[in-house]
Tab-separated table of C-alpha atoms in Angstrom:
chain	number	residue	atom	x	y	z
A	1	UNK	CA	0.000	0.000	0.000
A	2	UNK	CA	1.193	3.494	-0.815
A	3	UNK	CA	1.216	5.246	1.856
A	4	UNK	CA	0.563	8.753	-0.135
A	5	UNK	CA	-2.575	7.813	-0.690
A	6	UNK	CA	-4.346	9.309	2.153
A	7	UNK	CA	-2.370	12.495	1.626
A	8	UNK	CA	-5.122	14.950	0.128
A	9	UNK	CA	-4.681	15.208	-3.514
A	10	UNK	CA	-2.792	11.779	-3.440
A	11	UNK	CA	0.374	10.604	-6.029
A	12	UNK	CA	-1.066	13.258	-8.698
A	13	UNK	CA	-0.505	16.536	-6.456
A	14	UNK	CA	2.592	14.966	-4.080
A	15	UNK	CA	4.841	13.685	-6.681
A	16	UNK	CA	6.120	14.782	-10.084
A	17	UNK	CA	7.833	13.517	-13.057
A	18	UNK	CA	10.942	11.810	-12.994
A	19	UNK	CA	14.065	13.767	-12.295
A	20	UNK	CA	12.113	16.800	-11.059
A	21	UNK	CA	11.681	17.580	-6.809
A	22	UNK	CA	8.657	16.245	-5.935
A	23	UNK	CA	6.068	18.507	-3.748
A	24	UNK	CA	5.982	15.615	-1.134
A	25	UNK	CA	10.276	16.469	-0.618
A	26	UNK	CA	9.711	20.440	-0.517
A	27	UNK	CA	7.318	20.073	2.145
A	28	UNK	CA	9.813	17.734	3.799
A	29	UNK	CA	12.264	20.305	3.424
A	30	UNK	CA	10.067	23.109	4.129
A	31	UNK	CA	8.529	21.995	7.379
A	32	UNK	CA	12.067	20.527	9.054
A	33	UNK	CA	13.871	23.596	8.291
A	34	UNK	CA	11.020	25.311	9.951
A	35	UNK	CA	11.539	22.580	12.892
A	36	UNK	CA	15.257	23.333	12.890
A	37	UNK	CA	15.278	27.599	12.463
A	38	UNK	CA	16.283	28.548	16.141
A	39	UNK	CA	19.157	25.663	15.715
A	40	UNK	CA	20.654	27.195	12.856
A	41	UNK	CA	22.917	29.590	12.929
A	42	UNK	CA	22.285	33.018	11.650
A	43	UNK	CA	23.910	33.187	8.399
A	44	UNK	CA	22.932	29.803	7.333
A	45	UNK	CA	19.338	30.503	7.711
A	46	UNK	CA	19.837	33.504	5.546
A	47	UNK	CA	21.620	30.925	3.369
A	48	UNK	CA	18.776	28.260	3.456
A	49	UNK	CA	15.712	30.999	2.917
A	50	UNK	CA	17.676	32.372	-0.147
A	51	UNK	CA	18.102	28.955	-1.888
A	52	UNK	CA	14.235	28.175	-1.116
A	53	UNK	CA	13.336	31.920	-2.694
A	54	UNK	CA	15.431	31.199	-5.487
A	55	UNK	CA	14.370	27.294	-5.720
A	56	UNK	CA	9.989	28.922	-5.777
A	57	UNK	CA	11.473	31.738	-8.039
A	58	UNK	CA	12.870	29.537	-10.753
A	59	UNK	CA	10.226	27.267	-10.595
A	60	UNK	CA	7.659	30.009	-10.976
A	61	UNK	CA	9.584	31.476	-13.874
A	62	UNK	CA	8.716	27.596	-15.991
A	63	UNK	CA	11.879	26.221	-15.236
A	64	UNK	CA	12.477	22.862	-12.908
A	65	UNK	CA	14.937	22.311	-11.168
A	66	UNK	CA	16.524	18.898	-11.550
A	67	UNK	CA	16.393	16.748	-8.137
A	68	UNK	CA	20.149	16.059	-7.769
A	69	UNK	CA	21.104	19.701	-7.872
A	70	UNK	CA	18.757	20.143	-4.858
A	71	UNK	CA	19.934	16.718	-3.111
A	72	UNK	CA	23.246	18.677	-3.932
A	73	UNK	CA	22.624	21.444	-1.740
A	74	UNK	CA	20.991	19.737	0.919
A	75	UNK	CA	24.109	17.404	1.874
A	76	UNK	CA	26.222	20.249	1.747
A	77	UNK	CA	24.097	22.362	4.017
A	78	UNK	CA	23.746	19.335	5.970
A	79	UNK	CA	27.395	18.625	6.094
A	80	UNK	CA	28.336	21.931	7.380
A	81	UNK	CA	25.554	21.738	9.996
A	82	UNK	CA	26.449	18.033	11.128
A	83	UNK	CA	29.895	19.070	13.551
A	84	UNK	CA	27.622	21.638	15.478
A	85	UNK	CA	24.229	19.914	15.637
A	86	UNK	CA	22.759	18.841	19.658
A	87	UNK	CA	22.640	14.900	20.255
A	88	UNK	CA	19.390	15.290	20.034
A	89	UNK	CA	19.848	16.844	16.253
A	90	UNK	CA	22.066	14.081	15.261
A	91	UNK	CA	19.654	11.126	16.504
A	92	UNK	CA	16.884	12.781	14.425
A	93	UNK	CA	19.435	12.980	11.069
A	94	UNK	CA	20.821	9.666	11.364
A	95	UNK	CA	17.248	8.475	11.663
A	96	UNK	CA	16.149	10.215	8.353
A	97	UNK	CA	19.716	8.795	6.842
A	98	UNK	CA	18.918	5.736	8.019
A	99	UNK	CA	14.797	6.129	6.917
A	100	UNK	CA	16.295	6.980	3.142
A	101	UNK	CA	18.445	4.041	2.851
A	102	UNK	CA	15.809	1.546	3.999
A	103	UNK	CA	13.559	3.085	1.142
A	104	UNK	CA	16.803	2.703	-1.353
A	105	UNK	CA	17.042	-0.997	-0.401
A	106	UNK	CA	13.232	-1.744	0.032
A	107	UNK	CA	11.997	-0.063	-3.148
A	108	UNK	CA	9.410	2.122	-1.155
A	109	UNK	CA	10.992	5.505	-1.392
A	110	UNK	CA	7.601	7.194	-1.972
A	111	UNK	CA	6.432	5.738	1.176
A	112	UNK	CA	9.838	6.579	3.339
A	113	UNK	CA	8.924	10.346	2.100
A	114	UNK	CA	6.080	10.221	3.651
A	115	UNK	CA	6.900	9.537	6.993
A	116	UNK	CA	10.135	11.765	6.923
A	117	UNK	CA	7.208	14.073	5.908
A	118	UNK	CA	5.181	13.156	9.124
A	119	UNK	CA	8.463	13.587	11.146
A	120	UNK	CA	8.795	17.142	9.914
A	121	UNK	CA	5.470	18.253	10.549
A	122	UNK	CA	5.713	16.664	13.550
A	123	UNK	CA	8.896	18.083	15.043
A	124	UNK	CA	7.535	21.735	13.246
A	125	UNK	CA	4.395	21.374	15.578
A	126	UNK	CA	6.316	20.502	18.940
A	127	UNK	CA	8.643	23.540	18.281
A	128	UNK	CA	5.459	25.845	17.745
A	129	UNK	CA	4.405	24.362	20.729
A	130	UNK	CA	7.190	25.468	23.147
A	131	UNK	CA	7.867	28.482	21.024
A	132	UNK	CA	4.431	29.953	22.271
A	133	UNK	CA	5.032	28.537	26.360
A	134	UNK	CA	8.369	29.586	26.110
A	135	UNK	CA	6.869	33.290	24.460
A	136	UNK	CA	4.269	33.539	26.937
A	137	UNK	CA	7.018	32.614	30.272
A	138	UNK	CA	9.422	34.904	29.003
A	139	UNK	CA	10.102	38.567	30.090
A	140	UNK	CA	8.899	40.847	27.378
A	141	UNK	CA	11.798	43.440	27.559
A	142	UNK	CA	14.638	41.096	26.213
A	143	UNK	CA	12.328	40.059	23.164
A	144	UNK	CA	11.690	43.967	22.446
A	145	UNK	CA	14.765	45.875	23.441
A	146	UNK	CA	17.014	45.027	20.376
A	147	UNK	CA	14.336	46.027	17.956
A	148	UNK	CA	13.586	49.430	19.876
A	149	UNK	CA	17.137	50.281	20.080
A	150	UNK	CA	17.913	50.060	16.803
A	151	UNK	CA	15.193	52.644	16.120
A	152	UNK	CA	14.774	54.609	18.960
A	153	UNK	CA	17.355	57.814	18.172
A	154	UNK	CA	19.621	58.965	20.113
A	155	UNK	CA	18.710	62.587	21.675
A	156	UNK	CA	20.075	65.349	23.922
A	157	UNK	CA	18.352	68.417	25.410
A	158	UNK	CA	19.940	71.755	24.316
A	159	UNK	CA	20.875	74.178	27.030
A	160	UNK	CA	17.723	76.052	26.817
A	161	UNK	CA	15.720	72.599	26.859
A	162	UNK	CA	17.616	71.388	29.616
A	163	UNK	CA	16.301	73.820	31.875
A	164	UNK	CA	13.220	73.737	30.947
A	165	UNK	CA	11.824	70.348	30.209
A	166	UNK	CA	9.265	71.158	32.872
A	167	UNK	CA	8.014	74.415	31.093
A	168	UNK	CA	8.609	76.629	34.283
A	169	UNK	CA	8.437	80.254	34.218
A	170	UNK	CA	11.353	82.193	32.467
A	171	UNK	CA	12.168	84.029	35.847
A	172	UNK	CA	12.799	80.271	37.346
A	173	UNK	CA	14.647	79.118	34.601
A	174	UNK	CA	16.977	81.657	34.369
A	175	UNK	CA	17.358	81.483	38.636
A	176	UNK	CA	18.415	77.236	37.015
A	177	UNK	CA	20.796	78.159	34.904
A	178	UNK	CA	22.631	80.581	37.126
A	179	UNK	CA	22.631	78.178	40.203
A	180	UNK	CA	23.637	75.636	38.242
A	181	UNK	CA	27.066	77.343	37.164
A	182	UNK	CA	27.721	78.631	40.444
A	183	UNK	CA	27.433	75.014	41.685
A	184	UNK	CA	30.063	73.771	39.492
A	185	UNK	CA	32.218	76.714	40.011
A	186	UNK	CA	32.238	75.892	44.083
A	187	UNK	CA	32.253	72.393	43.364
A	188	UNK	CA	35.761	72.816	41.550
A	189	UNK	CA	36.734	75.003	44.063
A	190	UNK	CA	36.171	72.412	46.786
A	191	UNK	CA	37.629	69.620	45.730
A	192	UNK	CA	40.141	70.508	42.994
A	193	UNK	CA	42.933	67.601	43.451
A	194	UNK	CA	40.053	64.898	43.224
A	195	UNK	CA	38.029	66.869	39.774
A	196	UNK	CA	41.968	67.108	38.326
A	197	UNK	CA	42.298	63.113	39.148
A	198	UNK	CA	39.016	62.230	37.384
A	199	UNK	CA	39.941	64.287	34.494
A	200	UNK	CA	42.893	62.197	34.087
A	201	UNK	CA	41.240	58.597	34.453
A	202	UNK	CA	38.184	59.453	32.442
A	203	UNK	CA	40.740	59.584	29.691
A	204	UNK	CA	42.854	56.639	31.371
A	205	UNK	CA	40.502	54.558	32.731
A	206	UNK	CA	38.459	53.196	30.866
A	207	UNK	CA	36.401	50.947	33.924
A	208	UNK	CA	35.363	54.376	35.619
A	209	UNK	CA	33.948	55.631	32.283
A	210	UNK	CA	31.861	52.206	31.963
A	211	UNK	CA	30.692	52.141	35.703
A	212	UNK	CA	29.237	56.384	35.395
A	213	UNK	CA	28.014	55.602	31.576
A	214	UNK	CA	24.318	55.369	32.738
A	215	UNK	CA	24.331	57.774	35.944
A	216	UNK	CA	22.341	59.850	33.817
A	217	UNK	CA	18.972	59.559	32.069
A	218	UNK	CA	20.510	59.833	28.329
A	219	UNK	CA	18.352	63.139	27.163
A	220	UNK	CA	20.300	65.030	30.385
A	221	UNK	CA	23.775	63.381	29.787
A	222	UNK	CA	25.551	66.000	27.729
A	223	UNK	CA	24.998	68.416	30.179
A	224	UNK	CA	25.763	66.692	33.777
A	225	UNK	CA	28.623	63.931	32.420
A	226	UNK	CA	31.366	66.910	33.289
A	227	UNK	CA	29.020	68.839	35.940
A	228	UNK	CA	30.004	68.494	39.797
A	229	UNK	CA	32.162	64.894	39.164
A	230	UNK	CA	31.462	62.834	41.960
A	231	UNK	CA	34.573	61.197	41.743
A	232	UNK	CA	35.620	60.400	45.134
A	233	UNK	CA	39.399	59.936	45.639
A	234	UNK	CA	40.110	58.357	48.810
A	235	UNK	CA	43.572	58.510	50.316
A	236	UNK	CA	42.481	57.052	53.695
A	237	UNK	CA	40.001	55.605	56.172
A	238	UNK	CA	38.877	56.340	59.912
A	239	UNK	CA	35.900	54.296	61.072
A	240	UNK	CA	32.932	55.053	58.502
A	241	UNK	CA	34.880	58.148	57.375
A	242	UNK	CA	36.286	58.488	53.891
A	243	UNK	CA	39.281	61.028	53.561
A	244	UNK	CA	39.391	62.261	50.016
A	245	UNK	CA	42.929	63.829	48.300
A	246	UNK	CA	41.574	67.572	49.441
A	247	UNK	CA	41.100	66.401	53.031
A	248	UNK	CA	36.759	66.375	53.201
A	249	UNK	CA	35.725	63.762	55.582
A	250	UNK	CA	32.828	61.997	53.793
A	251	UNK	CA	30.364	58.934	55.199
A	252	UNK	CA	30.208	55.939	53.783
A	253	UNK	CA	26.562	54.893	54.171
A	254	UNK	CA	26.550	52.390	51.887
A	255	UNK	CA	29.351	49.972	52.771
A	256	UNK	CA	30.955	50.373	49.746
A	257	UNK	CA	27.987	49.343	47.655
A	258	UNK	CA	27.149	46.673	50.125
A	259	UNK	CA	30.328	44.545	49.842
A	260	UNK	CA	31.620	46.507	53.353
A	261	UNK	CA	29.860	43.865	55.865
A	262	UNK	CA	32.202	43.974	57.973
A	263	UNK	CA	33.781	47.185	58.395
A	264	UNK	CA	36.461	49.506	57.545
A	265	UNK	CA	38.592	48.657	60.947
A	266	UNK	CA	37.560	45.058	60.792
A	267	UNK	CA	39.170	44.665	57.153
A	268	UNK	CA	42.232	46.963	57.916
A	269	UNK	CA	43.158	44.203	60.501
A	270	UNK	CA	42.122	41.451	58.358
A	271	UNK	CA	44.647	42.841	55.855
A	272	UNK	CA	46.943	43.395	58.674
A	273	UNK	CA	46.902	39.715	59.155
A	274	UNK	CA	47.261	38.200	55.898
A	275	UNK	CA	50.095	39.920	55.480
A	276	UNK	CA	51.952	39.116	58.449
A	277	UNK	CA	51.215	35.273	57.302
A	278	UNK	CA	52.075	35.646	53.804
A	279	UNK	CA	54.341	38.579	53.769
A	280	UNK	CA	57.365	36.203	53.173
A	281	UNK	CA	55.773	34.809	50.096
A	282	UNK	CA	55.350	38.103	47.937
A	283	UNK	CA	53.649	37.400	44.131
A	284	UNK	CA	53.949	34.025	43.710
A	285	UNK	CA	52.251	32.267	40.362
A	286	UNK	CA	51.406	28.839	40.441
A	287	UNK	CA	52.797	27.332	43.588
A	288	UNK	CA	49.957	27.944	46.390
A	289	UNK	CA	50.145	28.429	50.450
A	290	UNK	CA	49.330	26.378	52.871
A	291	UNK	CA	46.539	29.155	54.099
A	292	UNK	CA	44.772	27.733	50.898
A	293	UNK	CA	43.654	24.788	52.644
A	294	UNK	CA	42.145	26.139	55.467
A	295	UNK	CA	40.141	28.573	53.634
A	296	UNK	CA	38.420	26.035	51.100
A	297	UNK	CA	37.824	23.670	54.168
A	298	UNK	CA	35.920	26.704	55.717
A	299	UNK	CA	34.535	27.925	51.926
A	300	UNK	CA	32.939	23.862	51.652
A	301	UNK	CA	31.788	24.126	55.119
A	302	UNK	CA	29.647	27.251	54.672
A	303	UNK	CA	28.327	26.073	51.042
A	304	UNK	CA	27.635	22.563	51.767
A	305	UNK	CA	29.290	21.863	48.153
A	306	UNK	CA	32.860	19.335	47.167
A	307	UNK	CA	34.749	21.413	45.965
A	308	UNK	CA	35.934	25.276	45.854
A	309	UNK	CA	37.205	26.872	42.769
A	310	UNK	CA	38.534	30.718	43.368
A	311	UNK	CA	37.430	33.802	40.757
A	312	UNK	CA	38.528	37.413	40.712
A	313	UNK	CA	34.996	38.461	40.452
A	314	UNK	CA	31.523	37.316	40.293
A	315	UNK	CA	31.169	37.882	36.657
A	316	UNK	CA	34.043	35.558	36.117
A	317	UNK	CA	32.752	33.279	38.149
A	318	UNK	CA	29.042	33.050	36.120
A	319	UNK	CA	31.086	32.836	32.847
A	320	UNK	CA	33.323	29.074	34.514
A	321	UNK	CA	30.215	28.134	35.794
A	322	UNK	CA	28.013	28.539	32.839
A	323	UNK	CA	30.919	27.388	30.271
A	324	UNK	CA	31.190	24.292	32.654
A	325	UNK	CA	27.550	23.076	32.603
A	326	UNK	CA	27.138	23.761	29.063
A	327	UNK	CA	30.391	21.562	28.416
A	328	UNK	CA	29.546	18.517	30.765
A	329	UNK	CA	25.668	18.572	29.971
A	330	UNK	CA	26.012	19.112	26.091
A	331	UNK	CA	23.048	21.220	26.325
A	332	UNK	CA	22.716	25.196	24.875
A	333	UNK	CA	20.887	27.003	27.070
A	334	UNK	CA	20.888	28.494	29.853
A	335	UNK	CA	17.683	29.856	31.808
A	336	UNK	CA	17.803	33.238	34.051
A	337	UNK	CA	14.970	34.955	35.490
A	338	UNK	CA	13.755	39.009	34.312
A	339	UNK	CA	15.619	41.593	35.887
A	340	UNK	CA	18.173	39.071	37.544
A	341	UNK	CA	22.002	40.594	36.996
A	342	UNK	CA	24.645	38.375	37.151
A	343	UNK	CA	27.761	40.517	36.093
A	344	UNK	CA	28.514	42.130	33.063
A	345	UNK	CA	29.221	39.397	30.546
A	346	UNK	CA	27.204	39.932	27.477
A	347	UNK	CA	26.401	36.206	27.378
A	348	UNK	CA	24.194	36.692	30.528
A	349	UNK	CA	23.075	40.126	29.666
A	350	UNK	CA	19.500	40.558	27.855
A	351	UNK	CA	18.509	43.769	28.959
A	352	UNK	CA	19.637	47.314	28.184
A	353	UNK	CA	23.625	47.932	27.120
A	354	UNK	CA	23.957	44.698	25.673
A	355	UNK	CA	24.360	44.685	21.439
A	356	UNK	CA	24.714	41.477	21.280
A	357	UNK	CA	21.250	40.016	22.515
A	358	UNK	CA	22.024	36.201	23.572
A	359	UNK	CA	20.630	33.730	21.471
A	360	UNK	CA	21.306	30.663	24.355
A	361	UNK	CA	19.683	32.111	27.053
A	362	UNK	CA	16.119	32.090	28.423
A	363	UNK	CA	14.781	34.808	30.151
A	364	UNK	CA	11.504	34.200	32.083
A	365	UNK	CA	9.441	35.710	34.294
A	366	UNK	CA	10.435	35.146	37.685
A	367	UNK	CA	7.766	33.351	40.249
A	368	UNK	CA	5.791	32.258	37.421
A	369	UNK	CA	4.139	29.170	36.975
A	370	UNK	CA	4.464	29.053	33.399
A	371	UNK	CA	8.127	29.281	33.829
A	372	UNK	CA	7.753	25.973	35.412
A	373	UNK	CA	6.176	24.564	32.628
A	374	UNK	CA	9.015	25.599	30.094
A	375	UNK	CA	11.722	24.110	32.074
A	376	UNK	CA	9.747	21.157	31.617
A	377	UNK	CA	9.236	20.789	28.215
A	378	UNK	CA	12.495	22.384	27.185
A	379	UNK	CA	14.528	20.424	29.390
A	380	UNK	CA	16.780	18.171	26.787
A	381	UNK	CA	17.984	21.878	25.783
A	382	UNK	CA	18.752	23.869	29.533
A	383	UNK	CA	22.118	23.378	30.368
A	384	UNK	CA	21.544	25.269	33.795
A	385	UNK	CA	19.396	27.379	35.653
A	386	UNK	CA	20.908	30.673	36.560
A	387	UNK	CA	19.572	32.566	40.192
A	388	UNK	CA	20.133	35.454	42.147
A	389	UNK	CA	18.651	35.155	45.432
A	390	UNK	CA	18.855	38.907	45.765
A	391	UNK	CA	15.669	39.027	43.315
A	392	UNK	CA	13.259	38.289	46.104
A	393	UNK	CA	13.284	41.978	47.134
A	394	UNK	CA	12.147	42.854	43.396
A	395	UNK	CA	10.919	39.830	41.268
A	396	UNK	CA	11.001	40.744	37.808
A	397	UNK	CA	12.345	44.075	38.292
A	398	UNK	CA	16.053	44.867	37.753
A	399	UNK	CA	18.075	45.924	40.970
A	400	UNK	CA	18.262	49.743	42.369
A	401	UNK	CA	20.916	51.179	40.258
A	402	UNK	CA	21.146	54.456	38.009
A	403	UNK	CA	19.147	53.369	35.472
A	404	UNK	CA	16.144	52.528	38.064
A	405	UNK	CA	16.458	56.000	39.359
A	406	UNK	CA	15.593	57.199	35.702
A	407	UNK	CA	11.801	55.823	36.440
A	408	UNK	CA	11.814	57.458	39.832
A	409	UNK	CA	10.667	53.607	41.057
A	410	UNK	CA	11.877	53.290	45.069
A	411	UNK	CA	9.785	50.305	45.577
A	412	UNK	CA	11.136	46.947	47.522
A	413	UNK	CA	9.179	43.683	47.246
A	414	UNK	CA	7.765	42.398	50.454
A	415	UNK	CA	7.542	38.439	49.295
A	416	UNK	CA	10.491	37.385	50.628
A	417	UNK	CA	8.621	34.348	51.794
A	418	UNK	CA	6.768	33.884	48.978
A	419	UNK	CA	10.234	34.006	47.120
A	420	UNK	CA	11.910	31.235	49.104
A	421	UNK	CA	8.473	28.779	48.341
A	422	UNK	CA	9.581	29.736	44.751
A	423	UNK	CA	13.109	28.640	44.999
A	424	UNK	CA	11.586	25.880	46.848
A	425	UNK	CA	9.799	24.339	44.115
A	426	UNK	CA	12.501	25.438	41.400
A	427	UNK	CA	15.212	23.194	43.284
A	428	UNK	CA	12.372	19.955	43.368
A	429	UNK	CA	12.067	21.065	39.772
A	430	UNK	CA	15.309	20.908	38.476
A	431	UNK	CA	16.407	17.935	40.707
A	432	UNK	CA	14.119	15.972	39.073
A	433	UNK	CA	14.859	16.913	35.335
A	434	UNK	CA	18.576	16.552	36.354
């Protein structure tokens, strides 16, 4: 029995004269690269849509195109593909290989072309399927921010708009523009060796200029980025005082960004210490001390986890971590929730300042059932679910920082409780789908 018989239309609309592509292969073709899309790379979907354009164009023009060229081009898109397709991917191509051959041997090609058919509309339908759970889990500002970006131009208020973007009266704008200069002229005046040192390492330094790039809401920019520089110099430090090059005592009230737990005197003895134990040792690359064992026995103890491994910074330590699980899982992605910052590597970075949007990484909404249900049906492709337990004092909402300030929003989640039942389920979760 031939099996394209109960396709609608049956051999005389799915197959064509001898030496010609069938319609029952370009629908093969058409719905598996459809299945396939997100796997392939950029360029070679641009490669792949402009042979099928060209393949409908010709075709449309009276002319056919004879089947081997087009068996041509498929093995050689397939053979550059092969070396970076997923197990998964592989399974599924050495089953068609292996579907073909069968209908070589067999004599029942037409009916091998219908199933590899089946398989494509089949694998097409489960990708819609998680395309639309994964669209409706996922944080809509990722998904829209490269498109706006590219469009959105890039604007500055003149002088005379700058101070008056509120349409005041002229008599109060004028007061704005003359209190504003006098500012910067005592500012200058009061700290002069600190504004001279910033000078110098905004041209220098190129970490300082990153770090203040979004202090100001980007309309405003031209006009504050060299107004009052809060550059803060410090040449020494007396219990929460900071003592700046010009001699101003100022307070630190934010622990230096919150990383000062345990105090200035506390960590002036700390470094007191480690140098009287190390001192002896100097810069030494490659051999360790012996202080290294007590501090990953302590490190394990507090973590609960095997083994320690040591990073200059957190953002370092997301990129090992992430590289790691995507190596020994063989998996692509990697799952984060919206808002969630975990250092400045672009590969983790889906939000604002990032021009290269990541392509194998998730963003969903955070405490959100539906989130669930994606990690579910996606999980042959997560590598690792990324968290940041700070999130539970603003789910979904990126943390207070300069850019924050630009909405004026001061609010602070209160479902810290509700959080932890979150994390609660999203550990059960993941346990199970390994």
């Amino acid at each position: 029995m031939s099996l394209i018989s109960i396709l609608p239309g049956g051999e005389q609309v799915w197959l064509s004269p001898e030496g010609t592509v069938s319609p029952l292969l370009k629908s093969t073709i058409f719905f598996l690269i459809l299945a396939k899309a997100e796997k392939l790379s950029h360029r070679m979907l641009f490669w792949v849509t402009s042979c099928l354009a060209s393949w409908q164009l010709v075709e449309t023009l009276g002319f056919q195109v004879p089947s081997a060229v087009v068996k041509l081009v498929v093995a050689l898109i397939v053979g550059v593909q092969v070396p970076m397709l997923s197990r998964q991917s592989s399974w599924y191509f050495l089953g068609l290989c292996a579907l073909g051959l069968v209908g070589q041997v067999t004599g029942t090609v037409d009916n091998v072309a219908v199933l590899c058919l089946g398989m494509s509309v089949a694998l097409f339908v489960r990708r819609l399927v998680v395309s639309l759970v994964t669209l409706r889990a996922s944080t809509p500002t990722p998904l829209v921010f490269p498109f706006v970006s590219h469009i959105m131009p890039q604007y500055s208020f003149t002088r005379q708009q700058f101070f008056r973007t509120d349409s005041p009266p002229e008599s109060i704008a004028l007061k704005r523009e003359r209190s504003f200069d006098e500012m910067k002229r005592k500012w200058d005046a009061k700290w002069p060796k600190c504004v001279a040192m910033s000078a110098y390492l905004s041209e220098s330094f190129s970490d300082l200029r990153f770090a203040s790039g979004n202090r100001v809401f980007l309309p405003f920019m031209k006009h504050l980025e060299n107004w009052c520089d809060p550059c803060t110099v410090v040449s020494s430090v007396e219990g929460t005082d900071l003592i700046d090059l010009d001699g101003h005592r100022l307070t630190d009230v934010s622990g230096s960004y919150g990383v000062n737990v345990c105090g200035y005197e506390r960590y002036k003895q700390f470094i007191t210490e480690g140098w009287e134990k190390t001192g002896n040792v100097g810069c030494v690359l490659g051999p360790v001390h012996p202080l290294l064992m007590e501090n990953i026995q302590i490190l394990k103890e507090i973590s609960k986890k095997e083994e320690v491994s040591f990073h200059m910074s957190g953002t370092e330590a997301v990129m090992c971590a992430v590289r790691l699980v995507r190596f020994n899982t063989g998996k692509p992605l990697v799952v984060m929730f919206g808002g969630a910052y975990h250092g400045w590597w672009d590969g983790v970075q889906a939000m604002a300042g990032n021009e290269r949007t990541p392509q194998d990484v998730l963003t969903l909404k955070d405490m959100y059932p539906g989130s669930l249900d994606v990690l579910r049906m996606r999980a042959s492709e997560i590598a690792a679910v990324v968290i940041n337990p700070l999130q539970a004092f603003h789910p979904n909402a990126p943390p207070p920082s300069d850019l924050v300030l630009a909405s004026n929003t001061r609010s602070v989640s209160e479902s810290s409780l509700a959080y932890k039942k979150w994390l609660e389920k999203l550990r059960i979760l993941c346990d199970e789908l390994g």
